[in-house]
Short mmCIF file of C-alpha atoms in Angstrom, two decimals:
data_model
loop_
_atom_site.label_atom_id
_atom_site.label_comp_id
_atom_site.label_asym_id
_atom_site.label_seq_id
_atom_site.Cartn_x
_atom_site.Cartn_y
_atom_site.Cartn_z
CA UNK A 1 62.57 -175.98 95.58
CA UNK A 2 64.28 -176.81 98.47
CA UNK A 3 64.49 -172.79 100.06
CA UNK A 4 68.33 -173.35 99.75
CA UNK A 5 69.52 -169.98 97.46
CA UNK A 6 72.23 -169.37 95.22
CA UNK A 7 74.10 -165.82 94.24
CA UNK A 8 76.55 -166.56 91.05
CA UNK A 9 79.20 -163.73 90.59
CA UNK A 10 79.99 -162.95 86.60
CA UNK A 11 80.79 -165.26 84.07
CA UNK A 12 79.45 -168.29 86.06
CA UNK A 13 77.62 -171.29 85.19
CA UNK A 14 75.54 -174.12 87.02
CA UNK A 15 73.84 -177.17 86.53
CA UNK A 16 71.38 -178.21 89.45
CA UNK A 17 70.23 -182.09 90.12
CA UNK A 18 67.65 -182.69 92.75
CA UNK A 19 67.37 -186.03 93.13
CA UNK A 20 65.42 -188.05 96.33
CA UNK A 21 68.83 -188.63 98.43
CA UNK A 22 70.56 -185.75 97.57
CA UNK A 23 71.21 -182.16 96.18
CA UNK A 24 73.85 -182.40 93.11
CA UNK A 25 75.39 -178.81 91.73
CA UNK A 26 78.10 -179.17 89.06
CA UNK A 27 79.43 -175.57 89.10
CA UNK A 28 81.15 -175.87 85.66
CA UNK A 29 82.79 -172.07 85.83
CA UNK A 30 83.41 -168.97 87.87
CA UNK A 31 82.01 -168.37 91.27
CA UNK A 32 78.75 -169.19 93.69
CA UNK A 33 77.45 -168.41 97.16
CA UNK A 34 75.69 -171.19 98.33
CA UNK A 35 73.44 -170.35 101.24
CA UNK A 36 71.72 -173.93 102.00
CA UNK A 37 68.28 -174.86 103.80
CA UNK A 38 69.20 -177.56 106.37
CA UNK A 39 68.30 -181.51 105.67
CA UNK A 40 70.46 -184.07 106.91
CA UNK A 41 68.60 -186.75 104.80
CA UNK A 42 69.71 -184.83 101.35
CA UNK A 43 73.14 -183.74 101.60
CA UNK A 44 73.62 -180.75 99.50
CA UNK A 45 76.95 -181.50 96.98
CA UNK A 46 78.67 -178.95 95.31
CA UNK A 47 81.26 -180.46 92.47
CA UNK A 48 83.71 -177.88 90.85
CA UNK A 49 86.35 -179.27 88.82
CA UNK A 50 88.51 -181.47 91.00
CA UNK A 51 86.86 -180.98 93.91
CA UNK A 52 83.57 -181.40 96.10
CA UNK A 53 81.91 -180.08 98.90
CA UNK A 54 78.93 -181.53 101.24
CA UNK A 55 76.98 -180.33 103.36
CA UNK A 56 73.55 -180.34 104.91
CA UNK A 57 72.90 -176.90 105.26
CA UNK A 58 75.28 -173.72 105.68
CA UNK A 59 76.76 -170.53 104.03
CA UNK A 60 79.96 -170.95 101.94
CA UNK A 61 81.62 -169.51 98.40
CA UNK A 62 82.94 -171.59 95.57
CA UNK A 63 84.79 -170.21 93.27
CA UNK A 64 86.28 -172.30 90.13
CA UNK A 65 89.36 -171.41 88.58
CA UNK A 66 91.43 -173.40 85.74
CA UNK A 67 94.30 -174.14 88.36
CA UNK A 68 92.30 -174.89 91.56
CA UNK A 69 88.60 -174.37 93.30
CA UNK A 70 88.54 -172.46 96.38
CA UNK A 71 86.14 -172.86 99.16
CA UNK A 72 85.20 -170.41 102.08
CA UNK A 73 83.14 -170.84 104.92
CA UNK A 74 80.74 -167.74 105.90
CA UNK A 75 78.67 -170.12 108.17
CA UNK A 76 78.42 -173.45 109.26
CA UNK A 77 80.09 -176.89 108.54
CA UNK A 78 81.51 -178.37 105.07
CA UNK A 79 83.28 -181.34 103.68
CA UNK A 80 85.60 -180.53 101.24
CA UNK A 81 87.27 -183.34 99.01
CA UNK A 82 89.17 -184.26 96.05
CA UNK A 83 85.65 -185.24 93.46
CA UNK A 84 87.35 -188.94 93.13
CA UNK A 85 88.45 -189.34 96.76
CA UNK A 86 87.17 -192.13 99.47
CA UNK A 87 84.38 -190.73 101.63
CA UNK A 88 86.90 -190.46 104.85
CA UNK A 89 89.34 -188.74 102.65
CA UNK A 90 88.13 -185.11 103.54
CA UNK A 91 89.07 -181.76 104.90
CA UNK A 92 86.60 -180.29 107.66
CA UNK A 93 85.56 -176.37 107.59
CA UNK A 94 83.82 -174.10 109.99
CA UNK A 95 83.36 -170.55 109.32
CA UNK A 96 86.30 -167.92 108.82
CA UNK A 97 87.96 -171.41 107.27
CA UNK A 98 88.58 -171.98 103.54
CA UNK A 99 90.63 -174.51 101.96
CA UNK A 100 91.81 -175.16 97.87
CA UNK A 101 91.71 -178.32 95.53
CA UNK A 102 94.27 -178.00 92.99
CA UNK A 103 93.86 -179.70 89.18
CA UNK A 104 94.83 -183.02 90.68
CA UNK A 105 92.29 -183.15 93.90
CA UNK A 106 94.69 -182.56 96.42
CA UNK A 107 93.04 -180.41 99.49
CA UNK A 108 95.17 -178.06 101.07
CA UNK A 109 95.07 -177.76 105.00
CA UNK A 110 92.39 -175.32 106.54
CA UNK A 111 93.28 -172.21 106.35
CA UNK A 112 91.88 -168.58 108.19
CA UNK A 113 89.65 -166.48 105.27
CA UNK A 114 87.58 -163.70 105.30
CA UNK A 115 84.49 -164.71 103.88
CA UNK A 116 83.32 -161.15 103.62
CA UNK A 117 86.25 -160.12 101.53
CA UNK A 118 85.92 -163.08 99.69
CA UNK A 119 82.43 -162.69 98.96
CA UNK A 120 82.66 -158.65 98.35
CA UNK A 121 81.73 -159.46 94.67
CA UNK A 122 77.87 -159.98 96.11
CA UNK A 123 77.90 -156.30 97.08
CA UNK A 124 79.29 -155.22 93.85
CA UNK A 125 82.76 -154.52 94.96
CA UNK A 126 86.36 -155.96 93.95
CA UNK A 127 88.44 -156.32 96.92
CA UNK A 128 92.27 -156.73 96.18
CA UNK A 129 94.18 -157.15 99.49
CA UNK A 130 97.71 -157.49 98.42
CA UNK A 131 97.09 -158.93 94.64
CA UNK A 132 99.40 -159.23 92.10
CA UNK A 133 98.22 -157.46 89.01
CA UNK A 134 98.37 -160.69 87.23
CA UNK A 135 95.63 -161.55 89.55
CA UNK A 136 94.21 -157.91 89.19
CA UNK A 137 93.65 -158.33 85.64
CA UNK A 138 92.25 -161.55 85.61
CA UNK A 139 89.88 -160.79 88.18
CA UNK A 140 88.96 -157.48 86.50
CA UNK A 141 88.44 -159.66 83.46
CA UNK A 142 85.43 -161.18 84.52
CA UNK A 143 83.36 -158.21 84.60
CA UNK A 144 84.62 -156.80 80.73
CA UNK A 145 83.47 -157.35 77.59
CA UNK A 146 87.60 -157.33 76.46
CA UNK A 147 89.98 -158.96 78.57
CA UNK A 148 92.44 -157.03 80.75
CA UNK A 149 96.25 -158.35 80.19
CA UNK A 150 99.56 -158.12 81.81
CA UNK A 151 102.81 -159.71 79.87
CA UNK A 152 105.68 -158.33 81.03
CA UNK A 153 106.50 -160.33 84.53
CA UNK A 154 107.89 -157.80 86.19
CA UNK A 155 104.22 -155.58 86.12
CA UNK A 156 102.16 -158.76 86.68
CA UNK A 157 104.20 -159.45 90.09
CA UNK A 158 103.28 -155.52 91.12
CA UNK A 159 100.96 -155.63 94.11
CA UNK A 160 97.91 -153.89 94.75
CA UNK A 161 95.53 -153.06 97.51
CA UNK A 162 92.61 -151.18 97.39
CA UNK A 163 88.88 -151.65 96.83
CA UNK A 164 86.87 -150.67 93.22
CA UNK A 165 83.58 -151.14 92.02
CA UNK A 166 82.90 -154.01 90.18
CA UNK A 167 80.33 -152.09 87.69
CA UNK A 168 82.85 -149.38 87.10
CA UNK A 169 86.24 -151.15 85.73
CA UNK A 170 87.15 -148.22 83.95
CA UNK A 171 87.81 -146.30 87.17
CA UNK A 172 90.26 -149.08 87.84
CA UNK A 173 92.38 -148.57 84.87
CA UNK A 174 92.10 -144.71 85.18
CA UNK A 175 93.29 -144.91 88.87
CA UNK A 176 95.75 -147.82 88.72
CA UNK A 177 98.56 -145.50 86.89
CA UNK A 178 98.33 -142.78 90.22
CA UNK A 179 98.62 -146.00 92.22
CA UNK A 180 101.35 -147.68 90.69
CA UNK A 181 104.26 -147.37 87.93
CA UNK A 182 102.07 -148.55 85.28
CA UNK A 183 100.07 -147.04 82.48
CA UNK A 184 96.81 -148.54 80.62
CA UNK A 185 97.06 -149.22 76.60
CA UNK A 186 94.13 -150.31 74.02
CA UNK A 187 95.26 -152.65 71.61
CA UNK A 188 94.02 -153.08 68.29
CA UNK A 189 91.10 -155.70 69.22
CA UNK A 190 89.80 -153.19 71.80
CA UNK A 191 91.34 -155.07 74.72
CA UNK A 192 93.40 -153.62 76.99
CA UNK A 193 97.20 -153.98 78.55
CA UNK A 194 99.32 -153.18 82.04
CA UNK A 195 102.08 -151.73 80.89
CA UNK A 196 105.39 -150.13 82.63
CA UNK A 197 105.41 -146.38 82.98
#
């Protein structure tokens, strides 16, 4: 109601709380673009798992992970804390900055992103810039009905650059073995596995 928008990327869920002093989204899994009308009298609060952002009106990506949240800035100014830290307990980002909270609501420094990498999933692409196929699979995951697996350490910790459509996964796994030393199995469930060549 406010004009504030949100994109959510697969297998993503929200809860939104409008309330007279401020804007309160609980993003309770996967991933959000947030692009939020300005009003400093309602700060606008993101809270994903151990972590929280505020702001009064910007562009920035959430995404929320068992392990940690990540936060990028595309545009603007955000406040991003541990969910049970003291108001001046904060980390401050402008745009091209992002920052993590891990499981216990520690903040990592600032750090330089690329929001439009990042936030590739928007245009329907999957952008791995040096991934690890654990990361790969898990990522690839989102967007199939069966999960895509890696067990053997050694083919998780290959790395992988390149950029697929996120509607077409099966190209992946067809491609991936002229890429790299791995092949593709379907296990019995219908799932699929990274494998060594």
């Amino acid at each position: 109601s406010d004009g504030s928008v949100i994109d959510l990327n697969s297998r993503s869920r929200l809860q939104v709380r409008f309330e007279k002093d401020r804007r309160l989204i609980e993003l309770t899994e996967g991933e959000a673009m947030f692009s939020v009308e300005h009003d400093t009298s309602r700060p606008f609060v993101v809270e994903a798992g151990s972590g929280k952002v505020t702001v009064t009106g910007t562009r920035f990506d959430v995404r929320r992970d068992v392990a940690q949240t990540r936060v990028a800035v595309e545009q603007g100014t955000v406040k991003v804390q541990g969910r049970d830290a003291a108001d001046d307990q904060f980390i401050s980002l402008s745009a091209g900055l992002g920052t993590h909270v891990d499981a216990q609501g520690q903040v990592a420094a600032a750090y330089a992103v690329n929001p439009a990498e990042l936030t590739a999933w928007r245009s329907g692409k999957l952008v791995f810039n040096n991934a690890s196929l654990s990361e790969v699979a898990a990522e690839v995951s989102r967007y199939r009905e069966k999960p895509l697996t890696v067990t053997n350490p050694a083919v998780a910790s290959l790395r992988l650059t390149s950029v697929f459509k996120s509607d077409n996964t099966d190209a992946l796994l067809k491609t991936l073995p002229s890429i790299l030393p791995v092949a593709v199995r379907t296990l019995a469930d219908g799932s699929q596995e990274i494998i060594a060549k």
